[in-house]
Coordinates of C-alpha atoms in Angstrom, one line a residue:
M1 CA 81.1 31.0 193.2
P2 CA 81.0 34.3 193.6
R3 CA 78.6 36.7 193.8
P4 CA 76.9 38.8 190.4
R5 CA 78.2 42.2 190.1
Q6 CA 76.0 44.7 191.1
P7 CA 75.3 47.2 188.5
R8 CA 77.6 50.6 188.2
L9 CA 76.2 53.4 190.4
T10 CA 75.4 56.1 188.6
R11 CA 73.4 59.5 188.3
Q12 CA 71.3 57.8 186.0
L13 CA 70.9 54.6 187.3
I14 CA 69.7 56.2 190.6
V15 CA 67.1 58.5 188.9
E16 CA 65.4 54.9 186.9
T17 CA 65.1 53.0 190.0
A18 CA 63.7 56.5 191.8
T19 CA 61.3 56.7 188.8
A20 CA 60.0 53.1 189.1
L21 CA 59.6 53.2 193.3
I22 CA 57.5 55.9 192.9
D23 CA 55.3 55.4 190.0
A24 CA 54.9 51.4 192.6
E25 CA 54.7 52.9 195.8
G26 CA 54.1 56.5 195.8
L27 CA 55.6 59.7 196.9
P28 CA 54.7 59.2 200.8
A29 CA 56.5 55.6 201.0
F30 CA 60.0 57.1 199.3
S31 CA 62.6 57.3 201.0
T32 CA 66.6 57.1 200.1
R33 CA 66.6 54.3 202.4
R34 CA 63.8 52.6 200.3
L35 CA 66.3 53.6 197.2
A36 CA 69.5 52.3 198.3
A37 CA 67.3 48.8 199.4
A38 CA 66.0 48.6 195.9
L39 CA 69.4 49.7 194.5
D40 CA 71.3 47.1 196.8
V41 CA 74.3 49.4 198.4
Q42 CA 74.6 51.5 201.6
G43 CA 72.5 54.5 201.8
P44 CA 75.5 56.9 202.0
S45 CA 76.2 56.2 198.2
L46 CA 73.6 57.8 197.2
Y47 CA 75.5 61.0 198.1
N48 CA 77.9 60.9 195.7
H49 CA 76.1 61.5 193.2
F50 CA 72.5 63.7 195.0
A51 CA 73.2 65.5 198.0
T52 CA 69.8 65.4 199.3
K53 CA 66.8 63.2 198.6
D54 CA 64.7 66.6 196.9
E55 CA 67.5 66.0 194.2
I56 CA 67.0 62.7 193.8
L57 CA 62.8 64.1 193.1
D58 CA 63.8 67.2 191.5
A59 CA 66.2 64.5 188.8
V60 CA 62.9 62.0 189.1
A61 CA 60.2 65.1 188.2
D62 CA 62.8 66.9 185.3
G63 CA 64.0 63.2 183.7
V64 CA 59.2 63.2 182.9
T65 CA 59.7 66.9 181.9
G66 CA 62.5 66.5 179.6
T67 CA 60.3 63.6 177.8
V68 CA 57.4 66.8 177.4
D69 CA 58.0 68.1 173.5
T70 CA 57.7 72.1 172.7
S71 CA 59.1 72.0 169.4
G72 CA 55.6 72.9 168.1
F73 CA 56.7 76.8 169.5
A74 CA 59.4 77.3 166.9
S75 CA 57.5 75.9 164.1
R76 CA 53.0 76.6 164.4
D77 CA 50.5 78.8 165.1
W78 CA 50.5 80.0 168.9
A79 CA 47.3 77.9 169.1
A80 CA 48.4 74.6 167.8
A81 CA 52.3 74.5 169.4
L82 CA 49.9 75.4 172.9
R83 CA 47.7 72.3 171.8
E84 CA 50.6 70.1 171.0
W85 CA 51.6 70.8 173.7
A86 CA 49.0 70.3 176.2
W87 CA 48.9 66.6 175.1
S88 CA 52.6 65.9 175.1
Y89 CA 52.6 67.3 178.2
R90 CA 49.5 65.3 179.6
R91 CA 51.1 62.2 178.6
A92 CA 54.1 62.5 180.3
L93 CA 52.5 63.3 183.4
T94 CA 49.3 60.6 183.1
A95 CA 53.0 58.5 182.8
H96 CA 54.1 59.0 186.1
P97 CA 51.0 60.6 187.8
N98 CA 52.6 60.1 191.6
I99 CA 55.5 62.5 190.4
V100 CA 52.9 65.6 189.6
P101 CA 52.3 67.1 192.8
Y102 CA 56.4 67.5 193.8
L103 CA 56.4 68.4 190.3
A104 CA 53.6 70.7 190.2
Q105 CA 55.1 73.3 192.7
G106 CA 56.8 74.5 189.9
P107 CA 60.4 74.6 188.1
G108 CA 63.0 75.6 190.1
R109 CA 65.9 74.9 189.4
R110 CA 65.6 72.3 187.3
P111 CA 67.3 72.5 183.8
A112 CA 63.8 70.4 181.9
A113 CA 61.3 72.3 183.4
L114 CA 62.7 75.6 183.0
A115 CA 63.2 75.1 179.0
M116 CA 60.0 74.4 178.6
A117 CA 58.4 77.2 180.7
D118 CA 61.1 79.2 178.3
A119 CA 60.0 77.9 175.3
V120 CA 56.4 78.4 176.1
Y121 CA 56.7 82.0 177.0
G122 CA 59.1 82.9 174.4
G123 CA 56.9 81.2 171.6
L124 CA 53.4 83.4 172.5
V125 CA 55.6 86.3 172.7
R126 CA 57.1 85.6 169.9
A127 CA 53.0 85.4 168.0
G128 CA 52.4 88.6 169.7
W129 CA 51.5 87.5 173.2
P130 CA 51.6 90.4 175.5
P131 CA 54.6 89.1 178.3
A132 CA 52.0 89.7 181.4
R133 CA 49.4 87.6 179.5
A134 CA 51.6 84.7 177.5
T135 CA 52.7 84.7 182.0
H136 CA 49.1 83.5 182.7
V137 CA 48.5 81.3 179.2
G138 CA 51.7 79.3 179.8
A139 CA 49.6 78.7 183.4
A140 CA 46.1 77.8 182.9
L141 CA 47.3 75.3 180.2
R142 CA 49.9 74.0 182.7
Y143 CA 47.6 73.6 185.9
F144 CA 44.7 72.1 183.5
V145 CA 47.3 69.7 182.3
A146 CA 48.6 69.5 186.0
G147 CA 44.9 69.1 187.0
S148 CA 43.7 66.2 184.6
A149 CA 46.7 63.9 185.3
L150 CA 46.4 63.6 189.6
G151 CA 43.6 61.3 189.0
S152 CA 41.4 59.3 186.5
F153 CA 37.4 60.8 187.1
A154 CA 36.3 57.8 185.4
R155 CA 38.1 55.5 188.0
G156 CA 36.5 57.8 190.8
F157 CA 32.7 55.9 190.3
V158 CA 32.3 52.4 191.9
E159 CA 31.6 49.5 189.9
D160 CA 28.1 49.3 192.1
P161 CA 25.1 49.9 189.8
E162 CA 22.9 49.4 193.1
L163 CA 24.8 52.3 194.8
Y164 CA 24.2 54.7 192.3
A165 CA 19.9 53.5 191.4
A166 CA 19.1 53.3 195.0
H167 CA 20.2 57.4 196.5
Y168 CA 21.2 58.6 192.8
P169 CA 18.7 58.4 190.3
H170 CA 21.4 60.6 187.8
L171 CA 23.9 59.1 187.9
R172 CA 22.5 55.3 187.1
Q173 CA 25.4 54.5 184.7
A174 CA 27.8 55.9 186.5
H175 CA 29.4 52.3 187.1
R176 CA 30.3 52.0 183.9
L177 CA 32.5 54.9 184.0
A178 CA 35.6 52.6 184.9
E179 CA 35.3 50.5 181.5
H180 CA 35.7 53.7 179.2
Q181 CA 38.1 55.2 181.2
Q182 CA 40.2 56.2 178.5
S183 CA 37.5 57.8 176.1
V184 CA 36.2 59.5 179.3
D185 CA 39.2 60.7 180.9
E186 CA 40.4 61.5 177.4
G187 CA 37.5 62.9 175.6
A188 CA 37.0 65.6 178.5
F189 CA 40.0 66.5 178.3
A190 CA 40.1 67.3 174.6
L191 CA 37.0 68.5 174.9
G192 CA 38.2 71.0 177.8
L193 CA 41.5 71.9 175.8
D194 CA 39.1 72.6 172.9
A195 CA 37.4 75.1 175.2
L196 CA 40.2 76.5 176.9
L197 CA 41.9 77.5 173.3
H198 CA 38.1 78.3 171.6
G199 CA 38.4 81.3 175.1
L200 CA 42.3 81.9 174.4
A201 CA 41.7 83.0 170.5
A202 CA 39.0 85.4 171.6
E203 CA 41.4 86.8 174.3
Y204 CA 44.3 87.4 171.7
D205 CA 42.1 88.8 169.4
R206 CA 40.7 91.5 171.8
A207 CA 44.1 92.0 172.6
V208 CA 46.3 91.3 169.5
G209 CA 44.2 91.2 166.9
P210 CA 42.6 88.1 165.1
L211 CA 43.7 84.9 164.8
G212 CA 41.6 82.9 162.3
A213 CA 39.6 80.3 164.0
V214 CA 41.7 77.6 166.3
E215 CA 42.0 74.1 165.1
S216 CA 40.3 72.2 166.4
G217 CA 40.4 68.0 167.5
Q218 CA 42.9 66.7 169.1
S219 CA 45.9 66.9 167.4
S220 CA 48.9 65.8 169.5
G221 CA 46.1 63.3 171.5

């Protein structure tokens, strides 16, 4: 009986498989040899589509960035647009946390990453932010979002009440954090984002003019 035909090797299939491998096994374990094995092809076949491993990683990172919604910068005030973008960006990164260290190196030549940066910077400048300050604002939000996606605060505490009771009395409820991961991590992100946006609103008022109250709440979370 003939063997089933393998799916035709395409850039999309390579990127999807690479993304799944990095999600499952982590960035340090990723290699073109491992990827070729997962695709059931010989290593050189990959180089018909990508010249280097870094090109594959760029495509994976850009695929993640491409899911981020920046449409608010074309229609919303800058604070609302930043809020929506931050939540969308966080969702994209927390879905694929293992690629975040690579993605955090910057956009490089990646089209989706450059398009996102262009949308954010352009929206801020159109709203009246001075160009240098617009750069700072975009960078500050990016630092905040990427940092939040690198790991879970709640899951960083072990579920061992005796550990805390014996030596860390102020952390006597810390063993319960992991079971409330989503509410703890998203609550912390919402609080930090609110604080950051309110601080930026005060800076905008000083540098440009009154904006009015910054909307609060998890509008895109």
